[in-house]
Short mmCIF file of C-alpha atoms in Angstrom, two decimals:
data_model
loop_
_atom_site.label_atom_id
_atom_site.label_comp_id
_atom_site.label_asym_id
_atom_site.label_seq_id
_atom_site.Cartn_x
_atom_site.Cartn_y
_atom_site.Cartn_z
CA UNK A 250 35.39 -96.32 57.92
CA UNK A 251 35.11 -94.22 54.57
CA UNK A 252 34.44 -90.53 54.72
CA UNK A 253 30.95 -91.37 52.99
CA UNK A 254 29.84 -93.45 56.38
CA UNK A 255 30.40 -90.29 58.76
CA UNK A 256 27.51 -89.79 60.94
CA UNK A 257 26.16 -86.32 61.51
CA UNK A 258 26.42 -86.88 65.39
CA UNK A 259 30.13 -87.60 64.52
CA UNK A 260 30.81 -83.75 63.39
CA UNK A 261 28.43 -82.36 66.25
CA UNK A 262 30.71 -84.64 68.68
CA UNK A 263 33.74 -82.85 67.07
CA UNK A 264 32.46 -79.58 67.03
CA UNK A 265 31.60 -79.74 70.96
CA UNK A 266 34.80 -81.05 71.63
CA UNK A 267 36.82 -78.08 68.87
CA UNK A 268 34.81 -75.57 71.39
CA UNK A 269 35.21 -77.32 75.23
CA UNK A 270 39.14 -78.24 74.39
CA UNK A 271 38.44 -80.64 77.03
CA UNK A 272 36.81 -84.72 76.70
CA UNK A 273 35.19 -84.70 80.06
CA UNK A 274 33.31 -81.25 79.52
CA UNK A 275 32.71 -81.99 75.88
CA UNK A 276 31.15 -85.92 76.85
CA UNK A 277 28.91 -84.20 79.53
CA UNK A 278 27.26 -81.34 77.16
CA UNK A 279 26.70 -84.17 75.08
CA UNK A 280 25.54 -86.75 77.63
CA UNK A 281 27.94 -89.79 76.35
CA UNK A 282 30.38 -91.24 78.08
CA UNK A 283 34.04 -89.80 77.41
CA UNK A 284 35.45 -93.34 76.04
CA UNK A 285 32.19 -92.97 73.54
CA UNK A 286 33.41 -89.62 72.53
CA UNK A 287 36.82 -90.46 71.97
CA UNK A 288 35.98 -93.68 69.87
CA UNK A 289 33.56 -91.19 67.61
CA UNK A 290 36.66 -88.42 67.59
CA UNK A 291 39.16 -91.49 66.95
CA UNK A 292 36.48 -92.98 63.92
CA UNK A 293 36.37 -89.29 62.09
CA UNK A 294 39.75 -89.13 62.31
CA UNK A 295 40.40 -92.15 60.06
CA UNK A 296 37.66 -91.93 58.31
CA UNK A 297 39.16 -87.91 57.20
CA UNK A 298 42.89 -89.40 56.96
CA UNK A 299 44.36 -86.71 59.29
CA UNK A 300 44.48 -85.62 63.04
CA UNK A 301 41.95 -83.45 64.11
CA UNK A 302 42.82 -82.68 67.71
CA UNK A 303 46.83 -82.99 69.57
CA UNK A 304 46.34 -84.61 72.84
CA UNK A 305 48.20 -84.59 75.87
CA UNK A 306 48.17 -85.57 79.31
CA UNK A 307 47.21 -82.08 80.26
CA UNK A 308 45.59 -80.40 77.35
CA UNK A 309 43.38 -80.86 73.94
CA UNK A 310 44.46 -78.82 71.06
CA UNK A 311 43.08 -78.49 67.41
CA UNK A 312 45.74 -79.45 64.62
CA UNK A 313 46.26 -76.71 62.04
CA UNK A 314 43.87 -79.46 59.43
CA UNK A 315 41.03 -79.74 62.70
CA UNK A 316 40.99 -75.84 62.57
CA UNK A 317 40.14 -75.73 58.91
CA UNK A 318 37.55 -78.61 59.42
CA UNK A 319 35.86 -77.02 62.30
CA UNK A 320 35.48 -74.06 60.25
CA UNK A 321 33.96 -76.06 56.87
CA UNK A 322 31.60 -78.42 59.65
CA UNK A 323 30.48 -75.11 60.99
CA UNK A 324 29.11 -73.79 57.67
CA UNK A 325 27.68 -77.25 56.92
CA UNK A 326 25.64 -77.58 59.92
CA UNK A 327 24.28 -73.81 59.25
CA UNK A 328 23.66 -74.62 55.63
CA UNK A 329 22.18 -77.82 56.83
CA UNK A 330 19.48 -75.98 59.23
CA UNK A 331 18.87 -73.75 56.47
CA UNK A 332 18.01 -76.20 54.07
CA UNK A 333 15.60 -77.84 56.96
CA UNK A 334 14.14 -74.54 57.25
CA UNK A 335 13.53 -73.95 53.30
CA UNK A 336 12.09 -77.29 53.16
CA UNK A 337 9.36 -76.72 56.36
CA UNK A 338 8.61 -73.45 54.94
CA UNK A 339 7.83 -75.32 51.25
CA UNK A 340 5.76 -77.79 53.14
CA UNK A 341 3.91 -75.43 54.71
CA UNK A 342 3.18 -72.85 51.27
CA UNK A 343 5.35 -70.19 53.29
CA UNK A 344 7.55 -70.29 50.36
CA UNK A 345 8.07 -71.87 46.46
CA UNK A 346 6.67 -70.52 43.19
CA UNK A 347 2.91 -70.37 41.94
CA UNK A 348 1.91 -70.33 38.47
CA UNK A 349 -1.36 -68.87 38.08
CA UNK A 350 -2.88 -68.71 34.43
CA UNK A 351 -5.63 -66.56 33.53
CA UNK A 352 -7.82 -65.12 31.05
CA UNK A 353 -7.55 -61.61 29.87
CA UNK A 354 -10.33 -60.47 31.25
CA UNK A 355 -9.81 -61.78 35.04
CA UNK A 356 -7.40 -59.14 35.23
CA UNK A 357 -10.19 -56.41 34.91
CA UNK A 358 -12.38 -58.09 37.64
CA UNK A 359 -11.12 -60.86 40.46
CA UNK A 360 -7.65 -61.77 39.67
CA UNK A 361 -5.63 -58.46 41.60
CA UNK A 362 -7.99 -58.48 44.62
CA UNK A 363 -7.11 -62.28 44.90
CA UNK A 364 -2.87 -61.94 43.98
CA UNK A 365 -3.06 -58.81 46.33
CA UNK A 366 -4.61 -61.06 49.08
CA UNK A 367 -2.54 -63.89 48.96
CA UNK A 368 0.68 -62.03 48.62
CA UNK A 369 -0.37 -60.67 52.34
CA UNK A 370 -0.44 -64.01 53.67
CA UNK A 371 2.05 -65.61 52.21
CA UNK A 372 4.88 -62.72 51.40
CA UNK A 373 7.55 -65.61 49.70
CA UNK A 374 5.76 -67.21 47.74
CA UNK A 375 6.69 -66.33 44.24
CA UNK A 376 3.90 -65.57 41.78
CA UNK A 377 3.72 -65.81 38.27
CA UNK A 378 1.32 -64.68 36.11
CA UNK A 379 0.72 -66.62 32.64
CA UNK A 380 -1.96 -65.27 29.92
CA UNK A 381 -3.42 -67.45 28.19
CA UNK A 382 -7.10 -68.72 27.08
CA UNK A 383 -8.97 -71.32 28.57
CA UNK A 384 -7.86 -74.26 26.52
CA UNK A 385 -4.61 -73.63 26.40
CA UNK A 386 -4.19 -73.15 30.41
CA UNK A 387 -6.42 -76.60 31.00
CA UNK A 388 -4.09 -78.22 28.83
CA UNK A 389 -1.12 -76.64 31.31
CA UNK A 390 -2.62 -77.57 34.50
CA UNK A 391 -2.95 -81.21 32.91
CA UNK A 392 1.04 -81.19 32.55
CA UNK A 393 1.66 -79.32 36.20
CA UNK A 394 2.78 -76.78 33.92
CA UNK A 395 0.37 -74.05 36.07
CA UNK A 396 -0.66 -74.43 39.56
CA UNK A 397 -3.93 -72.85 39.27
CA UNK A 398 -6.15 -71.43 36.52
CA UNK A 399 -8.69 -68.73 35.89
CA UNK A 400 -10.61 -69.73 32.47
CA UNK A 401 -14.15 -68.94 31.29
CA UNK A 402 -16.93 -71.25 32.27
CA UNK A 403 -16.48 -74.98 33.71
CA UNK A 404 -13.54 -77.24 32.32
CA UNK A 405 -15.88 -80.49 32.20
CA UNK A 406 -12.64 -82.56 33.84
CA UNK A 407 -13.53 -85.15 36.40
CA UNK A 408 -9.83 -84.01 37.82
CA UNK A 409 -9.79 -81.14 37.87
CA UNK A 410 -11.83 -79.48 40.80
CA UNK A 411 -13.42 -75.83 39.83
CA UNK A 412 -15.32 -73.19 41.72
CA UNK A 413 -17.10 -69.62 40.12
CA UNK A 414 -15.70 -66.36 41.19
CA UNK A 415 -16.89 -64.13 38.61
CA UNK A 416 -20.34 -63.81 36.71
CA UNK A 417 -20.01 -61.11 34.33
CA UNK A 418 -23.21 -59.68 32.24
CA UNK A 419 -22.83 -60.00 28.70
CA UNK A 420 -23.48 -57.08 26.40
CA UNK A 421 -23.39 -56.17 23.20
CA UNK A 422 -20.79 -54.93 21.21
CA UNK A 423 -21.77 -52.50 18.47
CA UNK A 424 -20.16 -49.65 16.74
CA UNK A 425 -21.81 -46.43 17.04
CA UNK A 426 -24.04 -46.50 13.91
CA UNK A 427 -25.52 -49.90 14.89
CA UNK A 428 -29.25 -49.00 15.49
CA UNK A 429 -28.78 -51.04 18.73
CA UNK A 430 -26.37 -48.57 19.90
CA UNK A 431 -28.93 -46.26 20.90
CA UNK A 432 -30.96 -48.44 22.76
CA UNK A 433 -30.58 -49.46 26.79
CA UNK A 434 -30.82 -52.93 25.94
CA UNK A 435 -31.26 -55.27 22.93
CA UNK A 436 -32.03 -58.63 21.57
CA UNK A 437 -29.45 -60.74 20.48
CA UNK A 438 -31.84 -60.77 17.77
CA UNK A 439 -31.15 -57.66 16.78
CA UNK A 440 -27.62 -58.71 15.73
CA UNK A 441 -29.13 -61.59 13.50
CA UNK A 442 -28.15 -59.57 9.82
CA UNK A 443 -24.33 -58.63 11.47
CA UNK A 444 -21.04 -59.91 10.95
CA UNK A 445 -20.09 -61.50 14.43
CA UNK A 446 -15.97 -61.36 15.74
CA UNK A 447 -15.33 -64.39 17.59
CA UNK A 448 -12.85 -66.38 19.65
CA UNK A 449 -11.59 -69.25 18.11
CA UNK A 450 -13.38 -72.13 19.58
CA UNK A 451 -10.35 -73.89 20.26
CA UNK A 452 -9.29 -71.82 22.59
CA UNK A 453 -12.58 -70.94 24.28
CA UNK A 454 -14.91 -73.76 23.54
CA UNK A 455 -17.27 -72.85 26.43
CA UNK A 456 -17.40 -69.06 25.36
CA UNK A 457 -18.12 -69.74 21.61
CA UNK A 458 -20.38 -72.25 22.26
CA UNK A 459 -22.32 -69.86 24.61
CA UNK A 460 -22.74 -67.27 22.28
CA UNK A 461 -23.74 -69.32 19.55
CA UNK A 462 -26.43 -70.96 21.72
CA UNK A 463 -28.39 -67.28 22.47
CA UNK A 464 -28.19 -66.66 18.70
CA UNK A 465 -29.86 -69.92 17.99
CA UNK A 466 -32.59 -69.54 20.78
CA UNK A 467 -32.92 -66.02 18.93
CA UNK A 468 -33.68 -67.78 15.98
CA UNK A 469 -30.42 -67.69 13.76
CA UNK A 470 -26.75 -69.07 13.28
CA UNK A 471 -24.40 -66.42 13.39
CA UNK A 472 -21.96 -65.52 10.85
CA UNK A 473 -18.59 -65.84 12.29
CA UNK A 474 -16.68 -63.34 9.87
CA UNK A 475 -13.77 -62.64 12.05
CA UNK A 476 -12.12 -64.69 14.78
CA UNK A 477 -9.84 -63.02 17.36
CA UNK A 478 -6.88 -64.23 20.06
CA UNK A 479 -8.25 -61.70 23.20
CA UNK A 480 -11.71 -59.35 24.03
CA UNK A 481 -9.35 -56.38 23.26
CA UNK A 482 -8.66 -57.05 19.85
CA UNK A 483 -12.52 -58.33 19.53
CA UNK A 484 -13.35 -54.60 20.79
CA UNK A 485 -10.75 -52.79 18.62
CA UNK A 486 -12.23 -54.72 15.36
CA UNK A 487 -15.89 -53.93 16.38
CA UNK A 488 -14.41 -50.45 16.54
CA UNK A 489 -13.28 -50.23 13.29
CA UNK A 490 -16.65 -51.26 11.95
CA UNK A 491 -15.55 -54.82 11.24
CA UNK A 492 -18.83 -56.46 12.80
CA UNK A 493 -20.34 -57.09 15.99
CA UNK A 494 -20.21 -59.25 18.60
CA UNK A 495 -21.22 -60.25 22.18
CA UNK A 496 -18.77 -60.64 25.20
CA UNK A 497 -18.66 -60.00 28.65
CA UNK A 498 -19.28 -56.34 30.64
CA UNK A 499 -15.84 -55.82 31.70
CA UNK A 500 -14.63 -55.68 28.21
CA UNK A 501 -15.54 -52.10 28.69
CA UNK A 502 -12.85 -51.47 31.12
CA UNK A 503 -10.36 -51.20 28.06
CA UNK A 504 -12.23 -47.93 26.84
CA UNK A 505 -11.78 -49.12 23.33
CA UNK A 506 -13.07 -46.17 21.13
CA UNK A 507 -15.88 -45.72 18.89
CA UNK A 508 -17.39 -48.98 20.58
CA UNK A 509 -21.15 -49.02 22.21
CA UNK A 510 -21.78 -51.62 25.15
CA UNK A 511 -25.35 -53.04 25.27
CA UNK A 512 -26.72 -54.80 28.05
CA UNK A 513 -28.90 -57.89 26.18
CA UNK A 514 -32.34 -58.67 26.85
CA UNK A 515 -33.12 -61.02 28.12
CA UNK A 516 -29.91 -60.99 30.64
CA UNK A 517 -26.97 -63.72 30.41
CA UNK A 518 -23.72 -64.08 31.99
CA UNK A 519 -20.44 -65.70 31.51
CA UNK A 520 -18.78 -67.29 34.14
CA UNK A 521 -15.41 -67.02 35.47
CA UNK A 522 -14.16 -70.12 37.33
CA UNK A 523 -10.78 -71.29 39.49
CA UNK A 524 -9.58 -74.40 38.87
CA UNK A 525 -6.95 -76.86 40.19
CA UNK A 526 -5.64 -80.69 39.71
CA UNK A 527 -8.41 -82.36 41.88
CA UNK A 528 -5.61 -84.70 43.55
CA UNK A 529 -2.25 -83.33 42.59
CA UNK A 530 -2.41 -79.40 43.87
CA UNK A 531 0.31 -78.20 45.64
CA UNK A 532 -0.01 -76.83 49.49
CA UNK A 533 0.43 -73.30 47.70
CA UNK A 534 -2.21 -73.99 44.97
CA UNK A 535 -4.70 -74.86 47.76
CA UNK A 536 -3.51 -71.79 49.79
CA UNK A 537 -4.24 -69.67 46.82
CA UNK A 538 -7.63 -71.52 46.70
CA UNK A 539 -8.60 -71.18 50.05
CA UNK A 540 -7.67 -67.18 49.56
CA UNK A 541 -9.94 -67.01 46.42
CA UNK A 542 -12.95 -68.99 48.34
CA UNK A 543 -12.70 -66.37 50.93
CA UNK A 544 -13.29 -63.37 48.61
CA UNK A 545 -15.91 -64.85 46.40
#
């Protein structure tokens, strides 16, 4: 018998026996007979190429080799129930990594609440957090590149399942001498003559195309002068007098200077969504999921 056939109830046999010192004991606290034990002790034996145990009439004794074995099957078998243990704990979503990507401006409204939730519940499970914008994370949870993703408005995937958790007002953005700064709300119509600072709509096709729609049903096309990677840089450009432009409330939560925030008239909103690989998502993606669901 080679080494590579060894049954695991061979080396429990042998570490019963390397504690009892004694066949009859050792068979019993097994429940096999003691000819069964001593064929399994004689079969390792071979198998290892070196006497485990000296026996007498009137004793059982480990070899100097069977006391360094016992010591190496010891460690095996702990190793062994720890790597049964990691594995019921990753089938469960007690443990593994999550990949979570978001948008820059979940991190101003939902996503903490939601991380801070989750971590709670499930304490190791590693989370890590990937910016990126909406495009860009849809094309990562295609790949299993990120477990979940937080994007602006709905993917249009047929796999990938998506829920809202987020509706933010949109508002203005105008620097101070804007006549619209002064008012409480305004028209996008009022923004019809401005230079508008963008997105790129290949990275936020939903967003872009949003925005363009409410100048159209205002009655013009927007001029896109500017186009910008994140709703910081969008503010800090508006700030330095480089246009205008139109993006959700919680831009405001980055205090950029010597920007005005105007709620639009008539009201409009830009969703914030979840989303997940319909049939592929991981138990701690739908953990994360369920945690998110609860809070909406």
């Amino acid at each position: 018998m080679s080494l590579t056939k060894v049954e695991l109830r061979h080396l429990r046999s042998f570490i019963v026996l390397g504690d009892e010192l004694h066949f009859s004991r050792a068979a019993a606290a097994l429940r096999v007979a003691q000819p069964a034990l001593s064929q399994q002790i004689r079969r390792l034996e071979t198998a290892l190429g070196f006497r485990l145990f000296d026996r007498t009439s009137r004793k059982v004794e480990l070899t100097p080799a069977g006391v360094s074995f016992l010591d190496h099957v010891r460690r095996l078998f702990l190793e062994l129930d720890r790597a049964a243990q990691t594995g019921q704990h990753i089938a469960s979503g007690k443990t593994g990594t999550l990949t979570v990507g978001y948008v820059q401006t979940a991190m101003v409204t939902v996503l903490p609440t939601i991380v801070r939730r989750f971590r709670e519940r499930q304490p190791d499970v590693r989370v890590l957090l990937r910016e990126l914008s909406s495009i860009p994370q849809i094309e990562g949870l295609r790949r299993g590149e990120i477990d979940v993703a937080i994007v602006s408005g709905t993917p249009g995937d047929e796999d990938i399942a998506s829920f809202e958790v987020w509706r933010d007002p949109l508002v203005a953005l105008v620097p101070p001498a804007h006549p619209a700064s002064r008012r409480r709300s305004v028209s996008v119509s009022a923004l019809a003559t401005d230079p508008f600072i963008m997105f790129p709509r290949s990275q936020t096709p939903h967003v872009y195309d949003q925005i363009v729609s409410l100048c159209r049903k205002s009655g013009f096309e927007p001029t896109i002068a500017q186009e910008a990677q994140s709703w910081h840089l969008i503010a800090e450009l508006v700030g330095a007098g480089m246009g205008v432009s139109v993006a959700p409330s919680s831009v405001r939560r980055y205090r950029v200077a010597r920007v005005r925030y105007v709620p639009l008239r008539p009201t409009d909103s830009l969703s914030t969504m979840i989303c997940y690989r319909r049939a592929e998502a991981s138990i701690v993606a739908k953990l994360f999921v369920e945690t998110a669901r609860e809070l909406v």
